[in-house]
Amino acid sequence: MDSDPPLLETYKTLFANSKTSSNNHDHRLVTVEERHLPLIDLSRLSHNEAEKERCQKEIARAARQWGFFQVVNHGISMELLEMLREEQVRVFKQPFHHKCREDKFLNFSAGSYRWGTPTSYFLRQLWWSEAFHIPVNDISSTPMEPFATKVAILAQKLAEILAEKLGHKSSFFQESCLPSTCYLRLNRYPPCPIPSDIYGLMPHTDSDFLTILHQDQVGGLQLVKDGQWIAVKPNPEALVINIGDLFQAWSNDCYKSVKHCAVTHPTKERFSAAYFLCPSYETVIESCSMPSVYRKFSFREYRQKVQEDVQLYGYKVGLS
Ligand code: OGA
Ligand code: NI
């Protein structure tokens, strides 16, 4: 029984059209330079005060200058990461029609399983991927729970450091970002017959405070640095951290929510898992300094706006 979503079949007409229309896009998926992100050793946080301070400063600098960085000695063991990956592979291997009814057999909420993109009018808008988007609460008592517990602690620690470096020692993130409001997104990118034309995930920014990504060795994550797309070289021991829109707004544009995407591979499937540090819908996001670049807004308002924009324009407009 086939476990792959029927991407090729569903987008047949888009494929046919792509052969006749000329593509005029800003982002050539094939000619992107591979670079290392800033790499930060978090074990330095438990060294002496001076070393801890230097490490915190590096985190804040990377969030300002890159919006992206990698961390090692992050407190999540290789065993836990392997357990997560094994479970992820197992879940995606299920027959496609079972995954579509994921609430029945995995106990995830209905609608957790997503594949392709419902609003694809052009090939370049198509996501060549499938994903489970799971509220962290739904993960309890699954083999992914120990990972979820650890990654939540790491996310809180990083958010606190980033806030502190702006001069704000606060319990804001602990109070507003709870297991019921944070998400784990399991991504799978099947091999793609025309990888130079189709994204695994379209260029986007994340709509959260920060994201922690664990990716395999295939590679495919790309991001914008100084106006150029660059590819991230996978590092098996590292986790990739990126700033989301909410932190950019909260930090008054100090930390950058940077556009990124996932590209596909012609022969290899790729897995990644992302943890999104999100607040409750009622939480109001207000800049921590004045004068504020953005008016204050609730997370609910923001999510609604993103959904409306995607329906209207086919893409997310983001902070404005
Ligand atoms: C995401 C994301 C990148 C990747 O899930 O929001 O950007 O490499 N994923 O899977
Ligand atoms: Ni993302």
CSV table of C-alpha atoms and ligand atoms in Angstrom, one decimal:
chain,number,residue,atom,x,y,z
A,1,MET,CA,0.0,0.0,0.0
A,2,ASP,CA,1.4,3.3,-1.0
A,3,SER,CA,2.5,5.7,1.8
A,4,ASP,CA,3.3,8.7,-0.5
A,5,PRO,CA,0.7,11.4,-0.9
A,6,PRO,CA,-0.4,11.6,-4.6
A,7,LEU,CA,1.5,14.8,-5.4
A,8,LEU,CA,2.4,13.9,-9.0
A,9,GLU,CA,-1.1,12.9,-9.9
A,10,THR,CA,-2.8,15.9,-8.2
A,11,TYR,CA,-0.5,18.4,-9.8
A,12,LYS,CA,-0.5,16.9,-13.3
A,13,THR,CA,-1.9,20.0,-14.9
A,14,LEU,CA,0.6,22.3,-13.2
A,15,PHE,CA,3.4,20.0,-14.5
A,16,ALA,CA,2.0,20.2,-18.0
A,17,ASN,CA,1.7,24.0,-17.9
A,18,SER,CA,5.3,24.4,-16.6
A,19,LYS,CA,6.6,22.9,-19.8
A,20,THR,CA,5.0,25.6,-21.9
A,21,SER,CA,5.4,28.7,-19.7
A,22,SER,CA,8.8,30.4,-19.1
A,23,ASN,CA,9.7,30.6,-15.4
A,24,ASN,CA,10.9,34.0,-14.3
A,25,HIS,CA,11.8,33.6,-10.7
A,26,ASP,CA,14.1,35.3,-8.3
A,27,HIS,CA,15.3,32.2,-6.6
A,28,ARG,CA,17.3,29.7,-8.7
A,29,LEU,CA,17.1,26.6,-6.6
A,30,VAL,CA,20.2,25.0,-8.1
A,31,THR,CA,22.9,27.6,-7.8
A,32,VAL,CA,22.9,28.4,-4.1
A,33,GLU,CA,26.1,28.6,-2.0
A,34,GLU,CA,26.4,26.2,0.9
A,35,ARG,CA,27.4,27.9,4.2
A,36,HIS,CA,27.8,27.1,7.8
A,37,LEU,CA,25.5,29.0,10.2
A,38,PRO,CA,26.9,30.6,13.3
A,39,LEU,CA,27.6,27.6,15.6
A,40,ILE,CA,27.1,28.1,19.3
A,41,ASP,CA,28.2,25.7,22.0
A,42,LEU,CA,25.5,25.9,24.8
A,43,SER,CA,27.7,24.1,27.3
A,44,ARG,CA,29.4,27.5,27.8
A,45,LEU,CA,26.2,28.7,29.5
A,46,SER,CA,27.1,26.6,32.5
A,47,HIS,CA,30.8,27.7,32.7
A,48,ASN,CA,32.0,30.8,34.6
A,49,GLU,CA,30.1,34.1,34.4
A,50,ALA,CA,32.3,35.6,31.8
A,51,GLU,CA,32.0,32.7,29.4
A,52,LYS,CA,28.2,32.5,30.0
A,53,GLU,CA,28.0,36.2,29.2
A,54,ARG,CA,30.0,35.8,26.0
A,55,CYS,CA,27.8,32.9,24.9
A,56,GLN,CA,24.6,34.8,25.5
A,57,LYS,CA,26.0,37.8,23.5
A,58,GLU,CA,26.8,35.4,20.6
A,59,ILE,CA,23.2,34.1,20.6
A,60,ALA,CA,21.8,37.6,20.5
A,61,ARG,CA,24.2,38.7,17.8
A,62,ALA,CA,23.3,35.7,15.6
A,63,ALA,CA,19.6,36.5,16.1
A,64,ARG,CA,20.2,40.1,15.0
A,65,GLN,CA,22.6,39.5,12.1
A,66,TRP,CA,21.3,36.2,10.8
A,67,GLY,CA,18.0,35.4,12.4
A,68,PHE,CA,19.4,31.8,12.3
A,69,PHE,CA,22.0,29.9,14.1
A,70,GLN,CA,22.9,26.3,15.2
A,71,VAL,CA,23.5,25.1,18.7
A,72,VAL,CA,25.4,22.1,20.0
A,73,ASN,CA,25.5,20.7,23.5
A,74,HIS,CA,21.9,21.8,23.7
A,75,GLY,CA,20.8,19.2,26.3
A,76,ILE,CA,19.0,16.9,23.9
A,77,SER,CA,20.9,13.6,23.5
A,78,MET,CA,21.5,11.9,20.2
A,79,GLU,CA,19.4,9.0,21.6
A,80,LEU,CA,16.4,11.2,21.9
A,81,LEU,CA,16.9,12.7,18.5
A,82,GLU,CA,17.2,9.2,17.0
A,83,MET,CA,14.1,8.1,18.8
A,84,LEU,CA,12.2,11.1,17.3
A,85,ARG,CA,13.5,10.3,13.9
A,86,GLU,CA,12.5,6.6,14.1
A,87,GLU,CA,9.1,7.4,15.2
A,88,GLN,CA,8.8,10.0,12.5
A,89,VAL,CA,9.8,7.5,9.8
A,90,ARG,CA,7.3,5.0,11.2
A,91,VAL,CA,4.5,7.4,11.2
A,92,PHE,CA,5.1,8.6,7.6
A,93,LYS,CA,5.5,5.0,6.4
A,94,GLN,CA,1.8,4.3,7.2
A,95,PRO,CA,-0.4,4.0,4.1
A,96,PHE,CA,-1.5,7.4,2.8
A,97,HIS,CA,-5.2,6.8,3.4
A,98,HIS,CA,-4.4,6.0,7.1
A,99,LYS,CA,-2.5,9.2,7.5
A,100,CYS,CA,-5.4,11.1,6.1
A,101,ARG,CA,-7.4,9.7,9.1
A,102,GLU,CA,-4.7,10.4,11.6
A,103,ASP,CA,-7.1,11.2,14.4
A,104,LYS,CA,-8.3,7.7,14.2
A,105,PHE,CA,-5.0,5.8,14.4
A,106,LEU,CA,-2.4,8.1,15.9
A,107,ASN,CA,-4.6,10.0,18.3
A,108,PHE,CA,-3.4,13.3,16.8
A,109,SER,CA,-6.1,15.9,16.4
A,110,ALA,CA,-8.0,15.9,13.1
A,111,GLY,CA,-6.3,18.1,10.5
A,112,SER,CA,-2.8,17.4,11.8
A,113,TYR,CA,-1.8,15.7,8.5
A,114,ARG,CA,-1.1,18.0,5.6
A,115,TRP,CA,0.4,17.4,2.2
A,116,GLY,CA,1.0,19.5,-0.9
A,117,THR,CA,-0.6,22.9,-0.9
A,118,PRO,CA,-4.3,23.6,-1.4
A,119,THR,CA,-3.8,26.9,-3.1
A,120,SER,CA,-1.3,26.0,-5.7
A,121,TYR,CA,-1.9,27.7,-9.0
A,122,PHE,CA,1.7,27.5,-10.2
A,123,LEU,CA,4.3,24.9,-9.8
A,124,ARG,CA,6.5,27.1,-7.8
A,125,GLN,CA,3.7,27.5,-5.2
A,126,LEU,CA,3.4,23.8,-4.7
A,127,TRP,CA,4.9,22.2,-1.6
A,128,TRP,CA,6.5,18.9,-2.4
A,129,SER,CA,6.1,17.6,1.2
A,130,GLU,CA,3.8,16.0,3.7
A,131,ALA,CA,3.7,17.0,7.4
A,132,PHE,CA,2.1,16.3,10.7
A,133,HIS,CA,1.4,19.6,12.6
A,134,ILE,CA,0.8,18.5,16.1
A,135,PRO,CA,0.0,20.5,19.3
A,136,VAL,CA,2.6,19.5,21.9
A,137,ASN,CA,-0.2,18.3,24.2
A,138,ASP,CA,-1.1,15.6,21.7
A,139,ILE,CA,2.4,14.2,21.9
A,140,SER,CA,2.2,13.1,25.5
A,141,SER,CA,2.5,9.4,26.0
A,142,THR,CA,4.0,8.9,22.5
A,143,PRO,CA,7.7,8.0,21.9
A,144,MET,CA,8.2,11.6,21.0
A,145,GLU,CA,7.3,12.9,24.4
A,146,PRO,CA,10.8,12.9,25.9
A,147,PHE,CA,12.0,14.9,23.0
A,148,ALA,CA,9.1,17.4,23.3
A,149,THR,CA,9.8,17.9,27.0
A,150,LYS,CA,13.5,18.7,26.4
A,151,VAL,CA,13.0,20.9,23.3
A,152,ALA,CA,10.4,23.0,25.2
A,153,ILE,CA,13.0,23.6,27.9
A,154,LEU,CA,15.6,24.6,25.3
A,155,ALA,CA,13.2,27.0,23.6
A,156,GLN,CA,12.3,28.7,26.9
A,157,LYS,CA,16.0,29.1,27.8
A,158,LEU,CA,16.8,30.6,24.4
A,159,ALA,CA,13.8,33.0,24.5
A,160,GLU,CA,14.8,34.1,28.0
A,161,ILE,CA,18.4,34.8,26.9
A,162,LEU,CA,17.2,36.8,23.9
A,163,ALA,CA,14.8,38.8,26.0
A,164,GLU,CA,17.4,39.4,28.7
A,165,LYS,CA,19.9,40.7,26.1
A,166,LEU,CA,17.3,43.4,25.2
A,167,GLY,CA,17.2,44.3,28.9
A,168,HIS,CA,14.0,42.4,29.7
A,169,LYS,CA,14.2,39.8,32.4
A,170,SER,CA,10.7,38.4,32.2
A,171,SER,CA,8.5,35.4,32.7
A,172,PHE,CA,6.4,36.4,29.6
A,173,PHE,CA,7.4,33.4,27.6
A,174,GLN,CA,6.9,30.9,30.4
A,175,GLU,CA,3.5,32.3,31.0
A,176,SER,CA,2.3,32.6,27.4
A,177,CYS,CA,3.9,29.7,25.6
A,178,LEU,CA,2.4,26.4,27.0
A,179,PRO,CA,2.4,22.8,25.8
A,180,SER,CA,-1.2,23.4,24.6
A,181,THR,CA,-0.1,26.4,22.5
A,182,CYS,CA,3.3,25.1,21.0
A,183,TYR,CA,3.6,22.8,18.0
A,184,LEU,CA,5.8,20.1,16.7
A,185,ARG,CA,5.8,19.8,12.9
A,186,LEU,CA,7.1,16.6,11.4
A,187,ASN,CA,8.1,17.1,7.8
A,188,ARG,CA,8.8,14.6,5.1
A,189,TYR,CA,10.0,15.6,1.6
A,190,PRO,CA,9.7,12.7,-0.8
A,191,PRO,CA,12.2,12.5,-3.7
A,192,CYS,CA,11.0,15.0,-6.4
A,193,PRO,CA,11.2,14.4,-10.2
A,194,ILE,CA,11.9,18.1,-11.0
A,195,PRO,CA,13.7,19.5,-7.8
A,196,SER,CA,14.9,22.6,-9.6
A,197,ASP,CA,11.4,23.8,-10.1
A,198,ILE,CA,9.5,22.7,-7.0
A,199,TYR,CA,10.0,23.6,-3.4
A,200,GLY,CA,9.6,21.2,-0.5
A,201,LEU,CA,8.4,24.2,1.5
A,202,MET,CA,7.9,27.6,-0.2
A,203,PRO,CA,9.9,30.6,1.1
A,204,HIS,CA,8.3,31.8,4.3
A,205,THR,CA,8.9,33.2,7.7
A,206,ASP,CA,7.7,31.3,10.8
A,207,SER,CA,4.7,32.9,12.6
A,208,ASP,CA,6.0,32.0,16.1
A,209,PHE,CA,8.6,33.4,18.6
A,210,LEU,CA,11.3,30.9,17.7
A,211,THR,CA,11.7,27.6,16.0
A,212,ILE,CA,14.0,24.7,16.8
A,213,LEU,CA,14.7,22.4,13.8
A,214,HIS,CA,16.2,19.0,13.6
A,215,GLN,CA,17.1,17.9,10.1
A,216,ASP,CA,18.7,14.8,8.7
A,217,GLN,CA,21.9,14.6,6.5
A,218,VAL,CA,20.2,15.1,3.1
A,219,GLY,CA,20.2,18.9,3.4
A,220,GLY,CA,17.7,21.2,1.7
A,221,LEU,CA,17.2,24.1,4.2
A,222,GLN,CA,17.9,27.5,2.6
A,223,LEU,CA,17.7,31.0,4.0
A,224,VAL,CA,18.3,34.6,3.0
A,225,LYS,CA,21.5,36.2,4.3
A,226,ASP,CA,22.4,39.7,3.1
A,227,GLY,CA,19.9,39.5,0.2
A,228,GLN,CA,21.3,36.1,-1.1
A,229,TRP,CA,19.9,32.6,-0.7
A,230,ILE,CA,22.3,30.3,1.0
A,231,ALA,CA,22.1,26.6,1.8
A,232,VAL,CA,22.6,25.3,5.3
A,233,LYS,CA,25.2,22.5,5.6
A,234,PRO,CA,23.6,19.8,7.8
A,235,ASN,CA,25.4,19.1,11.1
A,236,PRO,CA,24.2,15.9,12.8
A,237,GLU,CA,24.9,17.1,16.3
A,238,ALA,CA,23.4,20.6,15.9
A,239,LEU,CA,19.9,22.0,16.1
A,240,VAL,CA,19.0,24.9,13.9
A,241,ILE,CA,17.3,27.8,15.7
A,242,ASN,CA,15.5,30.6,13.9
A,243,ILE,CA,13.7,33.7,15.0
A,244,GLY,CA,10.0,33.9,14.1
A,245,ASP,CA,7.7,36.9,13.3
A,246,LEU,CA,6.5,37.3,16.9
A,247,PHE,CA,10.1,37.8,18.3
A,248,GLN,CA,10.8,40.2,15.6
A,249,ALA,CA,7.8,42.3,16.6
A,250,TRP,CA,8.4,41.8,20.3
A,251,SER,CA,12.1,42.9,19.9
A,252,ASN,CA,11.1,45.9,17.8
A,253,ASP,CA,12.9,44.7,14.7
A,254,CYS,CA,16.1,43.9,16.7
A,255,TYR,CA,16.0,40.2,16.0
A,256,LYS,CA,15.2,39.1,12.5
A,257,SER,CA,12.6,36.7,11.3
A,258,VAL,CA,14.3,35.6,8.1
A,259,LYS,CA,12.8,34.0,5.0
A,260,HIS,CA,13.7,30.4,4.5
A,261,CYS,CA,12.6,27.4,2.5
A,262,ALA,CA,13.2,23.7,2.0
A,263,VAL,CA,14.3,22.5,-1.4
A,264,THR,CA,13.7,18.9,-2.7
A,265,HIS,CA,16.1,16.2,-3.8
A,266,PRO,CA,15.8,14.2,-7.0
A,267,THR,CA,16.4,10.8,-5.4
A,268,LYS,CA,16.5,11.0,-1.6
A,269,GLU,CA,13.7,11.6,0.8
A,270,ARG,CA,14.4,14.0,3.6
A,271,PHE,CA,13.0,14.3,7.1
A,272,SER,CA,13.0,17.3,9.5
A,273,ALA,CA,11.2,18.1,12.7
A,274,ALA,CA,10.4,21.7,13.9
A,275,TYR,CA,9.3,22.8,17.3
A,276,PHE,CA,7.4,26.1,17.3
A,277,LEU,CA,7.4,28.3,20.4
A,278,CYS,CA,3.9,29.9,20.2
A,279,PRO,CA,1.8,31.7,22.7
A,280,SER,CA,-1.9,31.3,23.4
A,281,TYR,CA,-4.2,33.0,20.9
A,282,GLU,CA,-5.1,35.7,23.5
A,283,THR,CA,-1.5,36.8,24.1
A,284,VAL,CA,-0.9,40.3,23.0
A,285,ILE,CA,2.5,40.9,21.3
A,286,GLU,CA,3.8,44.3,22.1
A,287,SER,CA,7.2,45.7,21.4
A,288,CYS,CA,9.6,45.7,24.4
A,289,SER,CA,10.9,49.1,23.5
A,290,MET,CA,9.6,52.5,22.2
A,291,PRO,CA,8.8,53.9,19.7
A,292,SER,CA,7.4,50.7,18.5
A,293,VAL,CA,7.7,49.7,14.8
A,294,TYR,CA,4.4,47.6,14.9
A,295,ARG,CA,1.1,48.3,16.5
A,296,LYS,CA,0.3,45.7,19.2
A,297,PHE,CA,-1.7,42.7,18.1
A,298,SER,CA,-2.9,39.4,19.5
A,299,PHE,CA,-1.6,36.1,18.2
A,300,ARG,CA,-5.2,35.2,17.2
A,301,GLU,CA,-5.3,38.4,15.0
A,302,TYR,CA,-2.0,37.5,13.5
A,303,ARG,CA,-2.9,34.0,12.6
A,304,GLN,CA,-6.2,35.1,11.1
A,305,LYS,CA,-4.4,37.7,9.0
A,306,VAL,CA,-1.9,35.1,7.8
A,307,GLN,CA,-4.8,32.8,6.8
A,308,GLU,CA,-6.7,35.5,5.0
A,309,ASP,CA,-3.6,36.6,3.1
A,310,VAL,CA,-2.9,33.1,2.0
A,311,GLN,CA,-6.4,32.7,0.7
A,312,LEU,CA,-6.4,36.1,-1.0
A,313,TYR,CA,-2.9,36.4,-2.5
A,314,GLY,CA,-1.6,32.8,-2.3
A,315,TYR,CA,1.1,33.8,0.1
A,316,LYS,CA,1.6,35.2,3.6
A,317,VAL,CA,2.3,38.9,3.8
A,318,GLY,CA,3.7,38.7,7.3
A,319,LEU,CA,4.5,41.6,9.7
A,320,SER,CA,3.5,45.0,8.3
B,1,OGA,C1,9.2,24.8,8.8
B,1,OGA,C2,10.5,24.9,8.0
B,1,OGA,C3,12.4,23.7,7.1
B,1,OGA,C4,13.0,22.4,6.8
B,1,OGA,O1,8.7,23.6,9.0
B,1,OGA,O2,8.6,25.9,9.0
B,1,OGA,O3,10.9,25.9,7.7
B,1,OGA,O4,14.1,22.3,6.5
B,1,OGA,N1,11.2,23.7,7.8
B,1,OGA,O5,12.2,21.4,7.0
B,2,NI,NI,9.8,27.5,8.6
